[in-house]
Coordinates of C-alpha atoms (C1' of nucleotides) in Angstrom, one line a residue:
Chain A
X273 CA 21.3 3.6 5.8
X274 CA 19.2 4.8 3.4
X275 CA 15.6 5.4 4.8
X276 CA 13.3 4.2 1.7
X277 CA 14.2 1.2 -0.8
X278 CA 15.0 2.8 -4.1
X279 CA 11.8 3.0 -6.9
X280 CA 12.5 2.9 -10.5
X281 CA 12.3 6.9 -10.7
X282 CA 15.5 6.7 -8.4
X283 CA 17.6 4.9 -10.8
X284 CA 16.2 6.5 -14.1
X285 CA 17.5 10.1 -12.0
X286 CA 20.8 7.7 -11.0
X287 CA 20.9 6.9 -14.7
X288 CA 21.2 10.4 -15.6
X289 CA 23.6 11.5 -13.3
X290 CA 25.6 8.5 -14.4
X291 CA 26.0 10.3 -17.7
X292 CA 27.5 13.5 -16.5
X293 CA 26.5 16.2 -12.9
X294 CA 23.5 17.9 -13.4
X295 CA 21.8 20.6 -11.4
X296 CA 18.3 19.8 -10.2
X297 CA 16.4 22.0 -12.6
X298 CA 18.8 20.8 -15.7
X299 CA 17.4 17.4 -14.4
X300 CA 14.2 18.3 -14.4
X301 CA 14.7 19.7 -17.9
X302 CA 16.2 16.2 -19.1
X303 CA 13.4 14.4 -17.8
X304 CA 11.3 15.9 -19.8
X305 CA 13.6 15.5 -22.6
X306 CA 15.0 11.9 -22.5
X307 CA 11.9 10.4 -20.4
X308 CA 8.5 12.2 -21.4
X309 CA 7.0 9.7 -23.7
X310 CA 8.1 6.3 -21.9
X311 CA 8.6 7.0 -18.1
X312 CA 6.2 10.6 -17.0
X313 CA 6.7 12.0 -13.5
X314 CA 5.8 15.7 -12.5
X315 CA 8.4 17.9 -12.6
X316 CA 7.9 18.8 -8.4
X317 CA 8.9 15.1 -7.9
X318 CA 12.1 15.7 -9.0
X319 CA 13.3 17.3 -6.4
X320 CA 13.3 15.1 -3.8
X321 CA 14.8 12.7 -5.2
X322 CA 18.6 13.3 -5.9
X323 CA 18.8 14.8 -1.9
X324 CA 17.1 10.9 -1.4
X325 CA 20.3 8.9 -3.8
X326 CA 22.5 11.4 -1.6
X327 CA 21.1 10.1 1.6
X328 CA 21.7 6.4 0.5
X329 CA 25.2 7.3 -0.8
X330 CA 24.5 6.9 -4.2
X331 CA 25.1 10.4 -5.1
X332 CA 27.1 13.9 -3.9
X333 CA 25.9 16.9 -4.2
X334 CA 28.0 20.4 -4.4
X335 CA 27.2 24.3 -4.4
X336 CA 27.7 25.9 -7.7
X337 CA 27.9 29.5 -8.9
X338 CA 26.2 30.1 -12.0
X339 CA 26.9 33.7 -12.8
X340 CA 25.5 35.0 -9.5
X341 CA 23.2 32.3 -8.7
X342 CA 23.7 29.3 -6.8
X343 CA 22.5 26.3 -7.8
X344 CA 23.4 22.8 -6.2
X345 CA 24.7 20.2 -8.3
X346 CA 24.3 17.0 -8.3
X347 CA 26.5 13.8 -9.6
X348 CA 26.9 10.1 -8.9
X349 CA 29.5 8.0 -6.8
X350 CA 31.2 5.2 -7.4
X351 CA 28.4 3.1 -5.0
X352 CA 25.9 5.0 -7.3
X353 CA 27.5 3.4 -10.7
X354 CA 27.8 -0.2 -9.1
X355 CA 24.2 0.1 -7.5
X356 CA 23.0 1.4 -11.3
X357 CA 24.5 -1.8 -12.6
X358 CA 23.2 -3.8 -10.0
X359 CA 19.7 -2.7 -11.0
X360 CA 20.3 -3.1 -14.8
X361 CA 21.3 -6.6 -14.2
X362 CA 17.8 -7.7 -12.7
X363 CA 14.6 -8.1 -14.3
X364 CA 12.6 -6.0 -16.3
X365 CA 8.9 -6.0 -15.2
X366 CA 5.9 -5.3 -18.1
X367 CA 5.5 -2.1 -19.7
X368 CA 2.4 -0.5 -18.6
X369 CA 0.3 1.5 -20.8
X370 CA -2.7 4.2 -19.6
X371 CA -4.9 4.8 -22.3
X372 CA -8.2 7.1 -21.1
X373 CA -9.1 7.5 -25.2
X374 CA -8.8 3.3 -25.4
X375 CA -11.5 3.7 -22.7
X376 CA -13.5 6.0 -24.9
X377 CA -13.7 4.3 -28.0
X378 CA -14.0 0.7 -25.7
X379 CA -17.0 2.7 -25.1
X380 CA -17.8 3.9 -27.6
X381 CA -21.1 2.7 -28.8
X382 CA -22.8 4.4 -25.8
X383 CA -21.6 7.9 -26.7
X384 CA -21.7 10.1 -30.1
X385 CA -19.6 9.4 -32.9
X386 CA -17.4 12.1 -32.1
X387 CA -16.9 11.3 -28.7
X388 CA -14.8 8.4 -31.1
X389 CA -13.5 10.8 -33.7
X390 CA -12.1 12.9 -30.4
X391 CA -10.4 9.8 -29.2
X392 CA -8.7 8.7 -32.3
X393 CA -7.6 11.9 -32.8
X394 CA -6.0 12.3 -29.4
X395 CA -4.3 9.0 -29.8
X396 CA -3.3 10.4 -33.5
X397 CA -2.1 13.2 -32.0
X398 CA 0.1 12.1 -29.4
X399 CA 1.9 9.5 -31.7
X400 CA 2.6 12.7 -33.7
X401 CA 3.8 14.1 -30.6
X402 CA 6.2 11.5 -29.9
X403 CA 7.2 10.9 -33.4
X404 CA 8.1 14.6 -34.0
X405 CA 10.0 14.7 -30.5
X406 CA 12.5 11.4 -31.5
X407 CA 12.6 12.5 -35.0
X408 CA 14.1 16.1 -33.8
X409 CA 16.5 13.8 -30.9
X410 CA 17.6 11.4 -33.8
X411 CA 18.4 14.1 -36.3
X412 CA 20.5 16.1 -33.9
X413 CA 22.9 12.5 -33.6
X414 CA 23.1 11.8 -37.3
X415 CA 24.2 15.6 -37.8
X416 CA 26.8 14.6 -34.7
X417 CA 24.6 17.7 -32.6
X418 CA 23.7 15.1 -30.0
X419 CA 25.1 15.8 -26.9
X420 CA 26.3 12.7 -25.9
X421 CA 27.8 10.9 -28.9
X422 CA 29.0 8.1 -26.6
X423 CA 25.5 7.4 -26.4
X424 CA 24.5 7.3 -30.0
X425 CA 23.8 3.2 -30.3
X426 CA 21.5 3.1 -27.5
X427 CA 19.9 6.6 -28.5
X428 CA 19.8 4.8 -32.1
X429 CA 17.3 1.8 -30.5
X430 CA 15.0 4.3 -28.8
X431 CA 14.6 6.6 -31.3
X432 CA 13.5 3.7 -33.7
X433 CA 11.1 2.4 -31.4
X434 CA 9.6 5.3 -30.6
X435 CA 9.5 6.4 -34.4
X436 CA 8.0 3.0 -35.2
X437 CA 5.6 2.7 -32.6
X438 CA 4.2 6.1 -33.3
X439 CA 4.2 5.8 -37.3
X440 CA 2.4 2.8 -37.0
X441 CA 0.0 4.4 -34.4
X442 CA -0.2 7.2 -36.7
X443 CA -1.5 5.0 -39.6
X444 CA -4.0 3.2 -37.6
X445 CA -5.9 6.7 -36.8
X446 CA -6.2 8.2 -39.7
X447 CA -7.5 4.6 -40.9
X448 CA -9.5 4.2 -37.8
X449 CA -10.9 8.0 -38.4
X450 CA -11.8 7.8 -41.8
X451 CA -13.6 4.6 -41.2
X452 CA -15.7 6.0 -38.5
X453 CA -16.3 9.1 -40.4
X454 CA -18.5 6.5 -42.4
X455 CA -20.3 5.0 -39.3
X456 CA -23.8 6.1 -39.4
X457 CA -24.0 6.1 -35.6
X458 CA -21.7 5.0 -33.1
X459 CA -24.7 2.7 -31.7
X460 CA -25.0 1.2 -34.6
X461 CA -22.5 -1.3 -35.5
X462 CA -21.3 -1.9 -39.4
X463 CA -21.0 -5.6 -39.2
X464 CA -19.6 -6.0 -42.5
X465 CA -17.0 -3.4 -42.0
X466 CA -16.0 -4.6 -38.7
X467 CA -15.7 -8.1 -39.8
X468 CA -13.3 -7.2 -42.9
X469 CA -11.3 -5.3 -40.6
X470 CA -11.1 -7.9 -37.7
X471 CA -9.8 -10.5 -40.2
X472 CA -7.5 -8.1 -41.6
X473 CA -6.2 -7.1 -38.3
X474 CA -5.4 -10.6 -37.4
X475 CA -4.6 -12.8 -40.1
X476 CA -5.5 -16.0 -41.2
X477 CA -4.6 -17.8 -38.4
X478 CA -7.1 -15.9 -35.4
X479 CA -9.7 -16.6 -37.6
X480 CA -9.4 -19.9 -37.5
X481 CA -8.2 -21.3 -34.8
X482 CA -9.5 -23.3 -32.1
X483 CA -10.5 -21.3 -29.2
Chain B
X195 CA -23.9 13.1 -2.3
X196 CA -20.8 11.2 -3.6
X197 CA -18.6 11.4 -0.9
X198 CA -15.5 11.5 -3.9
X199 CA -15.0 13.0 -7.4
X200 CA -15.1 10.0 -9.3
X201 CA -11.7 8.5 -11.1
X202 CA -11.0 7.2 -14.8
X203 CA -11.0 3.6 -12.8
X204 CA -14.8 4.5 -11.5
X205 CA -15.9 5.4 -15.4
X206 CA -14.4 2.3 -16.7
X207 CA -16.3 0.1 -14.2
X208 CA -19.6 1.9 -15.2
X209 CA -18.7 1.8 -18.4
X210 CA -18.5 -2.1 -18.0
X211 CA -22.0 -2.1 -16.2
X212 CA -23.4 -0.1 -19.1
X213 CA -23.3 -3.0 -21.4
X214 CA -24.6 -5.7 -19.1
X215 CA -24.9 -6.2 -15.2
X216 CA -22.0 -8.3 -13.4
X217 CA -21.2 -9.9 -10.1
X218 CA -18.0 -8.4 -8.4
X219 CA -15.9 -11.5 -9.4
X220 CA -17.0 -11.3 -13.1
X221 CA -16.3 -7.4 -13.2
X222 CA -12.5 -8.3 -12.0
X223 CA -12.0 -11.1 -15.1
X224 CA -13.7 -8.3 -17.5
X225 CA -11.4 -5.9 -16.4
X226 CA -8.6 -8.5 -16.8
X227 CA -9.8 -9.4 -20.5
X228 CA -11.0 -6.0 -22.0
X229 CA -8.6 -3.2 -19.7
X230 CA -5.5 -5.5 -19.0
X231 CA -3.5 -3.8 -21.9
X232 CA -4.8 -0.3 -21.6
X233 CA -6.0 0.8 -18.6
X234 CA -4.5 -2.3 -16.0
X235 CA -5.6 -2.1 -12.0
X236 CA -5.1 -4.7 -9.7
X237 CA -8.1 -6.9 -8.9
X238 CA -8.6 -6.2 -4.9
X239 CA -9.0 -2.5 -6.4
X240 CA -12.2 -3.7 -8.0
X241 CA -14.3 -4.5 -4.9
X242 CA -14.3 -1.3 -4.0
X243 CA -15.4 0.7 -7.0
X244 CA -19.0 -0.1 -7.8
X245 CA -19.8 0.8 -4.1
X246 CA -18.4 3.4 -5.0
X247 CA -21.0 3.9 -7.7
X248 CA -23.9 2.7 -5.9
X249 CA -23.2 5.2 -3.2
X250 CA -23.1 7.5 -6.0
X251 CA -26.7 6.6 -7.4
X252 CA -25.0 5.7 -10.6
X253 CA -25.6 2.1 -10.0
X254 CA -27.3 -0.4 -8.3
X255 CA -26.8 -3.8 -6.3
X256 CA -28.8 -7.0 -5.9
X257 CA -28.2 -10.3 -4.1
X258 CA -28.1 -13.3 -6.1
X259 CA -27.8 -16.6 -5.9
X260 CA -25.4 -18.8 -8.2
X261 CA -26.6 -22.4 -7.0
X262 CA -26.3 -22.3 -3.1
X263 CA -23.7 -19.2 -3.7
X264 CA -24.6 -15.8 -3.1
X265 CA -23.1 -12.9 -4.7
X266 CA -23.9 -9.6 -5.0
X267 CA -24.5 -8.3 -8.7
X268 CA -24.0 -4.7 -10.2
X269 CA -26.3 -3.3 -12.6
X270 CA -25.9 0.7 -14.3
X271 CA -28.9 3.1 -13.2
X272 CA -30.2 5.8 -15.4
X273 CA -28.5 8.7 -14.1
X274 CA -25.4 5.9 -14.3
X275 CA -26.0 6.0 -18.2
X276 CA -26.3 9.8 -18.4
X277 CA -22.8 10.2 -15.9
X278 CA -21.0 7.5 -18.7
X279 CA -22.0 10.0 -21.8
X280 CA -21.1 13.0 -19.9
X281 CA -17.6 11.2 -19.5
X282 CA -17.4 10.2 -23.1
X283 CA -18.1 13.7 -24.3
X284 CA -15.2 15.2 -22.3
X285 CA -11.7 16.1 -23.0
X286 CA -9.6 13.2 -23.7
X287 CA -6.2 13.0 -21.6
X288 CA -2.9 11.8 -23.2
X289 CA -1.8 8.2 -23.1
X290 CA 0.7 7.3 -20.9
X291 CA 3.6 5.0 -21.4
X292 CA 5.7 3.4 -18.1
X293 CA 7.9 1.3 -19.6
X294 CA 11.6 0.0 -17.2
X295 CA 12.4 -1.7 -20.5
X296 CA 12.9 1.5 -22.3
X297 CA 15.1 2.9 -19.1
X298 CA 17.1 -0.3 -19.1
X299 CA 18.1 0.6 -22.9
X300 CA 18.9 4.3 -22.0
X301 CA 21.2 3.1 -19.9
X302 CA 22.2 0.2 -21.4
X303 CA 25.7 1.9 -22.4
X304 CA 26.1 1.3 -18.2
X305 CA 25.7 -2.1 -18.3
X306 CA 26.3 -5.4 -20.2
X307 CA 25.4 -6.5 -23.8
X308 CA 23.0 -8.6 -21.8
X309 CA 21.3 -6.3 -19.8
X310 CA 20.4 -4.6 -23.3
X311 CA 19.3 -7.8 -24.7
X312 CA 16.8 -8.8 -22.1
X313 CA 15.5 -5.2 -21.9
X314 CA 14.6 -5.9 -25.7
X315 CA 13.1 -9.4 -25.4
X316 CA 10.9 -8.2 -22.7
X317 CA 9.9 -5.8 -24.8
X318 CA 9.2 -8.2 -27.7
X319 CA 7.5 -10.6 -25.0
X320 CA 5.0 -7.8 -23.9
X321 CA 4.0 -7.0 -27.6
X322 CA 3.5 -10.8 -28.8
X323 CA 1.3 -11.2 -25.3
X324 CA -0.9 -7.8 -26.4
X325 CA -1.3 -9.2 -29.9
X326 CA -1.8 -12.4 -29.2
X327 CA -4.6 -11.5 -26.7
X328 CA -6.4 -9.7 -29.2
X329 CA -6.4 -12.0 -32.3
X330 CA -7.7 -14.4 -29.9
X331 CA -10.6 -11.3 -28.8
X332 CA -11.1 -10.5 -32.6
X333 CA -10.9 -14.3 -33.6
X334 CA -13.8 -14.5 -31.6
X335 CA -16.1 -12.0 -33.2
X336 CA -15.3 -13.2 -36.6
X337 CA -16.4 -16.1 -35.7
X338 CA -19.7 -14.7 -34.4
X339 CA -18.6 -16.6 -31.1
X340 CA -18.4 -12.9 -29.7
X341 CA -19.8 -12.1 -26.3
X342 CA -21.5 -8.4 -27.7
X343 CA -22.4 -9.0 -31.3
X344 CA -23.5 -4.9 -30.8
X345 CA -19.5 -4.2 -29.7
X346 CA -18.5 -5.5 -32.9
X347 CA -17.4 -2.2 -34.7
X348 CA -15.6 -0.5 -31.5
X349 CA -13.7 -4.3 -31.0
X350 CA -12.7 -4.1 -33.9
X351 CA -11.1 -1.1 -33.9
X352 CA -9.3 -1.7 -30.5
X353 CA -8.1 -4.8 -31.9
X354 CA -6.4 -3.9 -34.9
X355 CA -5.3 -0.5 -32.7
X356 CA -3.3 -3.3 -30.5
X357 CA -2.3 -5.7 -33.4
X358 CA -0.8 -3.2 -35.2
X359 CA 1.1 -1.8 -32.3
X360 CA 2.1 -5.1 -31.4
X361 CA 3.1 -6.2 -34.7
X362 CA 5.0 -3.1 -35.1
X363 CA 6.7 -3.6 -31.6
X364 CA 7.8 -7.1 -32.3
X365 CA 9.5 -6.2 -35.4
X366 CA 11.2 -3.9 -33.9
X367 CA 12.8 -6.1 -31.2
X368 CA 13.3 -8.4 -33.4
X369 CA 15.6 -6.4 -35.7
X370 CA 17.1 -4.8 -32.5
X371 CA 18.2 -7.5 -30.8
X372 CA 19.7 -9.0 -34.1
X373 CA 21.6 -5.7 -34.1
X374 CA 22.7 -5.8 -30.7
X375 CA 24.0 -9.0 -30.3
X376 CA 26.9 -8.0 -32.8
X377 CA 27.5 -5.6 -30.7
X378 CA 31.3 -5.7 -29.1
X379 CA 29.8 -4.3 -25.8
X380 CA 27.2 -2.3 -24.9
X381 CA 29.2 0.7 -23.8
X382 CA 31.5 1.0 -27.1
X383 CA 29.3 2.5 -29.6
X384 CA 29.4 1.4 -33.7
X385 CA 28.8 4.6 -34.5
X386 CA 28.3 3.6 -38.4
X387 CA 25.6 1.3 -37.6
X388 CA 24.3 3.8 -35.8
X389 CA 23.7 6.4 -38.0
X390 CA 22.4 4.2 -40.8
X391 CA 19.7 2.9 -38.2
X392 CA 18.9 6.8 -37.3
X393 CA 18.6 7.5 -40.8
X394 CA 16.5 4.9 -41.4
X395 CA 14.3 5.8 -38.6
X396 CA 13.5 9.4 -39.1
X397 CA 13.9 9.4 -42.9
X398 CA 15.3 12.3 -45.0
X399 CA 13.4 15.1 -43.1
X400 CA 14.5 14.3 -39.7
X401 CA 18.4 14.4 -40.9
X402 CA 18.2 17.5 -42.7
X403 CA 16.0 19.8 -41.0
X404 CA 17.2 22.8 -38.9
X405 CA 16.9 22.7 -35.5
Chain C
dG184 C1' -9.1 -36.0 -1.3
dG185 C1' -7.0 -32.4 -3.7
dA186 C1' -7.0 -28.9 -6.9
dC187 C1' -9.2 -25.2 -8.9
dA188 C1' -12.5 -21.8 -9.7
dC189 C1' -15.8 -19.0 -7.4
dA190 C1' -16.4 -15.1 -4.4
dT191 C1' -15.2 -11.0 -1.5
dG192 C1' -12.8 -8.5 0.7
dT193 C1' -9.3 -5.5 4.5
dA194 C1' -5.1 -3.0 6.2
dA195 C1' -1.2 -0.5 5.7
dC196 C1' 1.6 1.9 3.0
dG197 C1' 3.5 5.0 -0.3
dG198 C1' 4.8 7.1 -4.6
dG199 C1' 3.1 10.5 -7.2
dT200 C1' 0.2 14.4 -8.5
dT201 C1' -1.9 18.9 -8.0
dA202 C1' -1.7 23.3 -6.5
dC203 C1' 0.7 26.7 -4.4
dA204 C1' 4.8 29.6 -3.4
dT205 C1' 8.8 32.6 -4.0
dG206 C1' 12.3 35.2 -5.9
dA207 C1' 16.4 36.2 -9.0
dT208 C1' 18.2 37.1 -13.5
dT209 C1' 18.2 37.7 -18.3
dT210 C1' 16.2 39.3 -22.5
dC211 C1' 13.4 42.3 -25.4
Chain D
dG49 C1' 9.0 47.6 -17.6
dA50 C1' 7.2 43.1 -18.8
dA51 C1' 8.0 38.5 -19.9
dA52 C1' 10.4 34.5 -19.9
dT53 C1' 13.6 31.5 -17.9
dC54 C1' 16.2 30.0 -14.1
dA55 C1' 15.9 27.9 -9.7
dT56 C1' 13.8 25.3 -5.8
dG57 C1' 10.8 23.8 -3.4
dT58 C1' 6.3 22.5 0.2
dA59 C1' 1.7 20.6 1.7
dA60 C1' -2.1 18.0 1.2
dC61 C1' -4.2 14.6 -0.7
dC62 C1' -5.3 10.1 -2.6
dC63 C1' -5.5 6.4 -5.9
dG64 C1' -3.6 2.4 -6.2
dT65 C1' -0.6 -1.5 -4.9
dT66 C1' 0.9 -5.3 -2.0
dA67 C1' 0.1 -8.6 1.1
dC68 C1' -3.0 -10.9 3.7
dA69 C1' -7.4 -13.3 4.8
dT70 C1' -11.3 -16.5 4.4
dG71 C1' -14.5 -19.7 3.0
dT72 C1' -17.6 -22.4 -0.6
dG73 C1' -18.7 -25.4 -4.5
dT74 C1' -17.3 -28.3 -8.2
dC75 C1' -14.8 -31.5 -10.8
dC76 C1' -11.8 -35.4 -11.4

DNA sequence: GGACACATGTAACGGGTTACATGATTTC
DNA sequence: GAAATCATGTAACCCGTTACATGTGTCC
């Protein structure tokens, strides 16, 4: 029936419509929201995809009247909830991570030394970004604001990963930054330096072992 | 003369060919061991890129024989070096973060107590592969066994990076999935537990700020 | 003799991004 | 009257993935 198998952005949308209807552009807005930091997609996408669950059966969609405007809402059916926990049931492939300022400072002794200050920074930066943003979603729960308070335990896991993750990120980069501040040139490596931080980074145990 | 603007992918292959010339094969298990975590592309990919960058003037090829086995190996031009520190000194983009794991958590409320719990695990599994991989890299250098005694100082700054995010990670899932397996199920929230874990997470600021 | 590493691709497909486009309603 | 938000897309492009294909040399 339905024309294309279903991608992982189908059933993160199916997810989300499992929770309660939502309009396409309220969608879009919760995508950003709840998926920004750990599962990206341009907003544009977004609309295809609901009118895609509603070919396969997954979903319904209905003409609302918003004040004068019409909007057309979206919301799941009961094939949609048993093919959501279909999906949850089977296995969970890698994370995948795309870091261009990794790249920069992988490089980083064939550029300037800011070239590497820029990169730590963006990486600072964006851990700040996501920090901030679960920081603000986890306050909202404790001051019972969130909007889905059925949803609090999960919400509770998330935010702590994401606030650890990026506090430990955080901490790296202003390390990382002040040490390079100290580099004479990024050419030029500070073998002392680097060794000290190697064997703090990882332990007894890498620095001994067999390889 | 390049018949296509050249991608991330294309700058991480020069970037590669900056620091030493390699055969196809040998680019693919670099890319493997240095990009695997950060920047991952499937191997077959790879055979096409530094033709790519030959076409390009950036690099160049030569035939060469391994025993009785020819292969064809890459080596960075001039005007290759110049095109890799334009790169560097650009604007760095944002990380970006696909992880199913953290969708299969969202919605974990959806599903069973298991689903959660192997969501978290793969999670965990992930970060001990990512740390592990680089206390073996940074194991390596300490021990002077080190492929690019010169690399020393940017290594070791991408290896703590990932050991510390990996470390963080882990601890994470390990606490979490503690937690969740006293969970009743995954779609009745403790609500107590919660809220101590959300306060714990985002500290004092988070729960008191205005929104 | 078999397994494994070396070595190098091609073809088809597709999900996703970028850029563009349009217009109504609300708020200041 | 302007700006911001609401609201909904389309078209073109393409980078990357999956799956397939093929053969050699070396080691045990």
């Amino acid at each position: 029936m339905s024309s294309r198998r279903l991608t992982t952005t189908s059933y993160a949308i199916l997810g989300l419509l499992a929770t309660r209807p939502w309009s396409t552009y309220e969608l879009a807005n919760q995508l950003r929201r709840a998926l920004h930091f750990f599962w990206p997609r341009a907003e544009s996408n977004l609309y295809a995809e609901p009118k895609r669950l509603v070919a396969a059966g997954l979903a319904e969609s209905r003409e609302e009247w918003n004040g004068d405007r019409k909007r057309t809402v979206y919301s799941i059916t009961d094939r949609g909830r048993s093919s959501l926990e279909e999906w949850l049931a089977t296995d969970v492939p890698p994370v995948r991570v795309e870091s261009e300022a990794y790249l920069r400072i992988l490089f980083g002794n064939m550029g300037s030394k800011d070239d590497v200050l820029r990169a730590l920074r963006r990486i600072e930066d964006d851990a700040v970004a996501m920090s901030r943003h679960y920081v603000q979603l986890g306050g909202e729960y404790t001051r019972g604001d969130g909007p889905f308070p059925d949803r609090i335990h999960v919400n509770a896991l998330l935010v702590s990963l994401a606030v650890a993750q990026g506090k430990a990120t955080q901490a790296w980069a202003r390390a990382a930054r002040a040490d390079v501040e100290r580099w004479e040139d990024a050419a030029i490596p500070d073998v002392d330096w680097a060794v000290k931080r190697l064997l703090d980074a990882i332990g007894e145990d890498g620095a001994t072992a067999a390889p």
